[in-house]
PDB file of C-alpha atoms and ligand atoms in Angstrom:
ATOM      1  CA  MET A1189      50.970  99.071  89.040  1.00  0.00           C
ATOM      2  CA  GLU A1190      49.180  99.493  85.713  1.00  0.00           C
ATOM      3  CA  ILE A1191      45.446  99.252  85.204  1.00  0.00           C
ATOM      4  CA  ILE A1192      43.258  99.849  82.182  1.00  0.00           C
ATOM      5  CA  SER A1193      40.070 101.615  83.238  1.00  0.00           C
ATOM      6  CA  LYS A1194      37.126 101.210  80.907  1.00  0.00           C
ATOM      7  CA  SER A1195      34.903 103.950  82.350  1.00  0.00           C
ATOM      8  CA  SER A1196      34.979 107.003  84.591  1.00  0.00           C
ATOM      9  CA  GLU A1197      33.063 104.941  87.180  1.00  0.00           C
ATOM     10  CA  GLN A1198      35.806 102.323  87.150  1.00  0.00           C
ATOM     11  CA  THR A1199      38.462 105.009  87.552  1.00  0.00           C
ATOM     12  CA  GLN A1200      36.586 106.321  90.588  1.00  0.00           C
ATOM     13  CA  LYS A1201      36.305 102.803  92.056  1.00  0.00           C
ATOM     14  CA  ILE A1202      40.051 102.302  91.709  1.00  0.00           C
ATOM     15  CA  ALA A1203      40.637 105.660  93.390  1.00  0.00           C
ATOM     16  CA  GLN A1204      38.169 104.890  96.148  1.00  0.00           C
ATOM     17  CA  GLU A1205      39.992 101.639  96.867  1.00  0.00           C
ATOM     18  CA  LEU A1206      43.329 103.464  97.006  1.00  0.00           C
ATOM     19  CA  ALA A1207      41.825 106.025  99.390  1.00  0.00           C
ATOM     20  CA  THR A1208      41.031 103.360 101.964  1.00  0.00           C
ATOM     21  CA  ASN A1209      44.772 102.726 102.304  1.00  0.00           C
ATOM     22  CA  LEU A1210      45.680 106.361 102.947  1.00  0.00           C
ATOM     23  CA  GLN A1211      46.516 107.304 106.517  1.00  0.00           C
ATOM     24  CA  GLY A1212      47.534 110.942 106.374  1.00  0.00           C
ATOM     25  CA  GLY A1213      50.659 112.661 105.119  1.00  0.00           C
ATOM     26  CA  GLU A1214      50.457 111.223 101.598  1.00  0.00           C
ATOM     27  CA  ILE A1215      51.022 113.410  98.555  1.00  0.00           C
ATOM     28  CA  LEU A1216      49.399 112.115  95.380  1.00  0.00           C
ATOM     29  CA  CYS A1217      51.007 113.621  92.311  1.00  0.00           C
ATOM     30  CA  PHE A1218      49.016 113.438  89.092  1.00  0.00           C
ATOM     31  CA  SER A1219      50.247 113.707  85.568  1.00  0.00           C
ATOM     32  CA  GLY A1220      48.337 113.374  82.334  1.00  0.00           C
ATOM     33  CA  GLU A1221      46.946 115.736  79.758  1.00  0.00           C
ATOM     34  CA  LEU A1222      43.713 117.719  79.934  1.00  0.00           C
ATOM     35  CA  GLY A1223      40.771 115.298  79.934  1.00  0.00           C
ATOM     36  CA  ALA A1224      42.897 112.308  80.945  1.00  0.00           C
ATOM     37  CA  GLY A1225      40.832 111.814  84.093  1.00  0.00           C
ATOM     38  CA  LYS A1226      42.850 113.387  86.917  1.00  0.00           C
ATOM     39  CA  THR A1227      39.876 115.186  88.454  1.00  0.00           C
ATOM     40  CA  THR A1228      37.661 112.131  87.923  1.00  0.00           C
ATOM     41  CA  PHE A1229      40.193 110.011  89.832  1.00  0.00           C
ATOM     42  CA  ILE A1230      40.387 112.598  92.615  1.00  0.00           C
ATOM     43  CA  GLN A1231      36.579 112.564  92.911  1.00  0.00           C
ATOM     44  CA  GLY A1232      36.870 108.845  93.634  1.00  0.00           C
ATOM     45  CA  LEU A1233      39.495 109.570  96.285  1.00  0.00           C
ATOM     46  CA  ALA A1234      37.109 112.065  97.862  1.00  0.00           C
ATOM     47  CA  LYS A1235      34.404 109.402  98.013  1.00  0.00           C
ATOM     48  CA  GLY A1236      36.803 106.958  99.635  1.00  0.00           C
ATOM     49  CA  LEU A1237      37.840 109.609 102.140  1.00  0.00           C
ATOM     50  CA  GLU A1238      34.176 110.156 103.050  1.00  0.00           C
ATOM     51  CA  ILE A1239      34.151 113.761 101.889  1.00  0.00           C
ATOM     52  CA  LYS A1240      30.539 114.930 101.857  1.00  0.00           C
ATOM     53  CA  GLU A1241      31.038 117.997  99.697  1.00  0.00           C
ATOM     54  CA  ASN A1242      31.009 117.787  95.904  1.00  0.00           C
ATOM     55  CA  LEU A1243      34.559 117.887  94.607  1.00  0.00           C
ATOM     56  CA  THR A1244      34.784 120.188  91.625  1.00  0.00           C
ATOM     57  CA  SER A1245      37.822 121.406  89.749  1.00  0.00           C
ATOM     58  CA  PRO A1246      39.338 124.444  91.479  1.00  0.00           C
ATOM     59  CA  THR A1247      39.646 126.310  88.198  1.00  0.00           C
ATOM     60  CA  PHE A1248      40.174 129.848  89.386  1.00  0.00           C
ATOM     61  CA  ILE A1249      41.754 128.980  92.683  1.00  0.00           C
ATOM     62  CA  ILE A1250      44.918 126.979  93.083  1.00  0.00           C
ATOM     63  CA  PHE A1251      43.704 124.626  95.776  1.00  0.00           C
ATOM     64  CA  LYS A1252      40.662 123.692  97.760  1.00  0.00           C
ATOM     65  CA  LYS A1253      40.470 122.093 101.185  1.00  0.00           C
ATOM     66  CA  TYR A1254      37.961 119.419 102.244  1.00  0.00           C
ATOM     67  CA  GLN A1255      37.145 117.749 105.547  1.00  0.00           C
ATOM     68  CA  ALA A1256      37.837 114.022 105.244  1.00  0.00           C
ATOM     69  CA  LYS A1257      37.366 110.970 107.474  1.00  0.00           C
ATOM     70  CA  ASN A1258      39.300 110.502 110.731  1.00  0.00           C
ATOM     71  CA  ASN A1259      39.739 114.264 111.119  1.00  0.00           C
ATOM     72  CA  LEU A1260      42.038 114.344 108.102  1.00  0.00           C
ATOM     73  CA  GLU A1261      42.027 117.270 105.724  1.00  0.00           C
ATOM     74  CA  PHE A1262      42.157 116.727 101.994  1.00  0.00           C
ATOM     75  CA  TYR A1263      43.782 119.325  99.750  1.00  0.00           C
ATOM     76  CA  HIS A1264      43.071 119.323  96.038  1.00  0.00           C
ATOM     77  CA  PHE A1265      45.581 121.365  94.047  1.00  0.00           C
ATOM     78  CA  ASP A1266      45.171 122.198  90.379  1.00  0.00           C
ATOM     79  CA  LEU A1267      48.327 123.869  89.145  1.00  0.00           C
ATOM     80  CA  TYR A1268      47.277 124.189  85.495  1.00  0.00           C
ATOM     81  CA  ARG A1269      47.350 127.976  85.671  1.00  0.00           C
ATOM     82  CA  ILE A1270      50.408 128.651  87.781  1.00  0.00           C
ATOM     83  CA  GLN A1271      53.363 130.324  86.121  1.00  0.00           C
ATOM     84  CA  ASP A1272      55.889 129.948  88.894  1.00  0.00           C
ATOM     85  CA  PRO A1273      56.246 127.511  91.862  1.00  0.00           C
ATOM     86  CA  GLN A1274      56.593 130.542  94.133  1.00  0.00           C
ATOM     87  CA  GLU A1275      52.836 131.090  93.753  1.00  0.00           C
ATOM     88  CA  ILE A1276      52.020 127.948  95.752  1.00  0.00           C
ATOM     89  CA  LEU A1277      54.846 128.454  98.232  1.00  0.00           C
ATOM     90  CA  ASP A1278      53.233 131.797  99.070  1.00  0.00           C
ATOM     91  CA  LEU A1279      49.973 129.964  99.824  1.00  0.00           C
ATOM     92  CA  GLY A1280      51.509 127.699 102.460  1.00  0.00           C
ATOM     93  CA  TYR A1281      52.139 124.688 100.200  1.00  0.00           C
ATOM     94  CA  THR A1282      55.121 123.357 102.168  1.00  0.00           C
ATOM     95  CA  GLU A1283      53.256 123.247 105.492  1.00  0.00           C
ATOM     96  CA  ILE A1284      50.203 121.661 103.851  1.00  0.00           C
ATOM     97  CA  VAL A1285      52.009 118.776 102.163  1.00  0.00           C
ATOM     98  CA  ASN A1286      54.256 118.064 105.127  1.00  0.00           C
ATOM     99  CA  SER A1287      51.468 117.671 107.661  1.00  0.00           C
ATOM    100  CA  LYS A1288      50.540 114.115 108.728  1.00  0.00           C
ATOM    101  CA  ASN A1289      47.017 115.416 109.204  1.00  0.00           C
ATOM    102  CA  ASN A1290      46.658 116.192 105.505  1.00  0.00           C
ATOM    103  CA  ILE A1291      46.341 114.238 102.290  1.00  0.00           C
ATOM    104  CA  SER A1292      47.198 116.208  99.170  1.00  0.00           C
ATOM    105  CA  ALA A1293      46.277 115.509  95.562  1.00  0.00           C
ATOM    106  CA  ILE A1294      48.119 117.639  93.020  1.00  0.00           C
ATOM    107  CA  GLU A1295      47.065 117.976  89.377  1.00  0.00           C
ATOM    108  CA  TRP A1296      49.845 119.184  87.039  1.00  0.00           C
ATOM    109  CA  SER A1297      52.445 118.317  89.692  1.00  0.00           C
ATOM    110  CA  GLU A1298      55.149 118.363  86.994  1.00  0.00           C
ATOM    111  CA  LYS A1299      55.004 122.167  87.257  1.00  0.00           C
ATOM    112  CA  ILE A1300      56.506 121.988  90.735  1.00  0.00           C
ATOM    113  CA  LYS A1301      58.929 119.064  90.303  1.00  0.00           C
ATOM    114  CA  ASP A1302      61.520 120.629  92.586  1.00  0.00           C
ATOM    115  CA  GLN A1303      58.969 121.325  95.324  1.00  0.00           C
ATOM    116  CA  ILE A1304      57.655 117.745  95.621  1.00  0.00           C
ATOM    117  CA  PRO A1305      58.875 116.137  98.854  1.00  0.00           C
ATOM    118  CA  LEU A1306      60.886 112.918  98.560  1.00  0.00           C
ATOM    119  CA  LYS A1307      58.847 110.924 101.048  1.00  0.00           C
ATOM    120  CA  ASN A1308      55.189 109.834 101.130  1.00  0.00           C
ATOM    121  CA  VAL A1309      54.675 110.527  97.445  1.00  0.00           C
ATOM    122  CA  ILE A1310      52.438 108.427  95.208  1.00  0.00           C
ATOM    123  CA  HIS A1311      52.722 109.111  91.486  1.00  0.00           C
ATOM    124  CA  ILE A1312      49.610 108.565  89.407  1.00  0.00           C
ATOM    125  CA  LYS A1313      49.755 108.872  85.653  1.00  0.00           C
ATOM    126  CA  LEU A1314      46.615 108.870  83.522  1.00  0.00           C
ATOM    127  CA  GLU A1315      46.785 108.295  79.799  1.00  0.00           C
ATOM    128  CA  TYR A1316      44.007 108.649  77.267  1.00  0.00           C
ATOM    129  CA  LEU A1317      43.544 105.473  75.219  1.00  0.00           C
ATOM    130  CA  ASP A1318      40.133 106.122  73.669  1.00  0.00           C
ATOM    131  CA  GLU A1319      36.874 107.840  74.583  1.00  0.00           C
ATOM    132  CA  ASN A1320      36.183 105.598  77.576  1.00  0.00           C
ATOM    133  CA  GLN A1321      39.492 103.919  78.295  1.00  0.00           C
ATOM    134  CA  ARG A1322      42.413 105.212  80.304  1.00  0.00           C
ATOM    135  CA  LYS A1323      45.683 103.634  81.346  1.00  0.00           C
ATOM    136  CA  ILE A1324      46.360 104.346  85.013  1.00  0.00           C
ATOM    137  CA  THR A1325      49.882 103.871  86.357  1.00  0.00           C
ATOM    138  CA  ILE A1326      50.317 104.104  90.114  1.00  0.00           C
ATOM    139  CA  ASN A1327      53.662 103.929  91.912  1.00  0.00           C
TER     140      ASN A1327
HETATM  141  N1  ADP B 129      37.995 105.534  81.973  1.00  0.00           N
HETATM  142  C1  ADP B 129      37.849 106.839  82.261  1.00  0.00           C
HETATM  143  N2  ADP B 129      38.468 107.351  83.355  1.00  0.00           N
HETATM  144  C2  ADP B 129      38.340 108.670  83.657  1.00  0.00           C
HETATM  145  N3  ADP B 129      37.630 109.557  82.940  1.00  0.00           N
HETATM  146  C3  ADP B 129      36.990 109.101  81.847  1.00  0.00           C
HETATM  147  C4  ADP B 129      37.076 107.732  81.463  1.00  0.00           C
HETATM  148  N4  ADP B 129      36.342 107.565  80.341  1.00  0.00           N
HETATM  149  C5  ADP B 129      35.826 108.747  80.017  1.00  0.00           C
HETATM  150  N5  ADP B 129      36.208 109.694  80.928  1.00  0.00           N
HETATM  151  C6  ADP B 129      35.811 111.108  80.859  1.00  0.00           C
HETATM  152  O1  ADP B 129      36.959 111.890  80.603  1.00  0.00           O
HETATM  153  C7  ADP B 129      36.837 113.140  81.243  1.00  0.00           C
HETATM  154  C8  ADP B 129      38.003 113.337  82.190  1.00  0.00           C
HETATM  155  O2  ADP B 129      37.939 114.650  82.668  1.00  0.00           O
HETATM  156  P1  ADP B 129      38.739 115.130  83.956  1.00  0.00           P
HETATM  157  O3  ADP B 129      38.653 114.095  85.018  1.00  0.00           O
HETATM  158  O4  ADP B 129      38.254 116.506  84.276  1.00  0.00           O
HETATM  159  O5  ADP B 129      40.241 115.166  83.393  1.00  0.00           O
HETATM  160  P2  ADP B 129      41.486 116.039  83.852  1.00  0.00           P
HETATM  161  O6  ADP B 129      41.269 116.450  85.280  1.00  0.00           O
HETATM  162  O7  ADP B 129      42.649 115.100  83.685  1.00  0.00           O
HETATM  163  O8  ADP B 129      41.577 117.199  82.915  1.00  0.00           O
HETATM  164  C9  ADP B 129      35.514 113.141  81.992  1.00  0.00           C
HETATM  165  O9  ADP B 129      34.536 113.749  81.191  1.00  0.00           O
HETATM  166  C10 ADP B 129      35.242 111.656  82.166  1.00  0.00           C
HETATM  167  O10 ADP B 129      33.877 111.344  82.281  1.00  0.00           O
HETATM  168 MG1   MG B 130      41.386 118.344  86.207  1.00  0.00          MG
END
């Protein structure tokens, strides 16, 4: 599915809508350059998952955990700074993404291509078109 978003608000609405269809166990893998809107999209997911806390970019930590609706836990990974996939494996990555109780959103997932499970994965690509427009591809 391809959508052109014309504002960050629209991107968050699209994400919020997607969030209502998540049940637990999904792994959302994001690709797109810096400023493409990955974190903005994930903020919309957080809204849709009824997360009360403000979702900020986990710049100096690799992931952050949030309490979501229906007793689900939401994990936001930002792998921009990792050098080696082993770094996230050491933090319990495999258990986190394989739990049906968790929903994971991973920015810069291309850095851990070989560690992405084969099942329950949703790929979301964000592309910069102009200042306010982004192409969002979800599959
Ligand atoms: N249509 C849009 N969708 C998402 N973000 C947008 C859009 N238009 C402008 N922006 C802006 O682009 C920036 C995206 O930043 P961010 O979500 O942090 O990107 P990333 O996490 O991919 O580096 C934000 O400042 C946001 O307000
Ligand atoms: Mg980001």
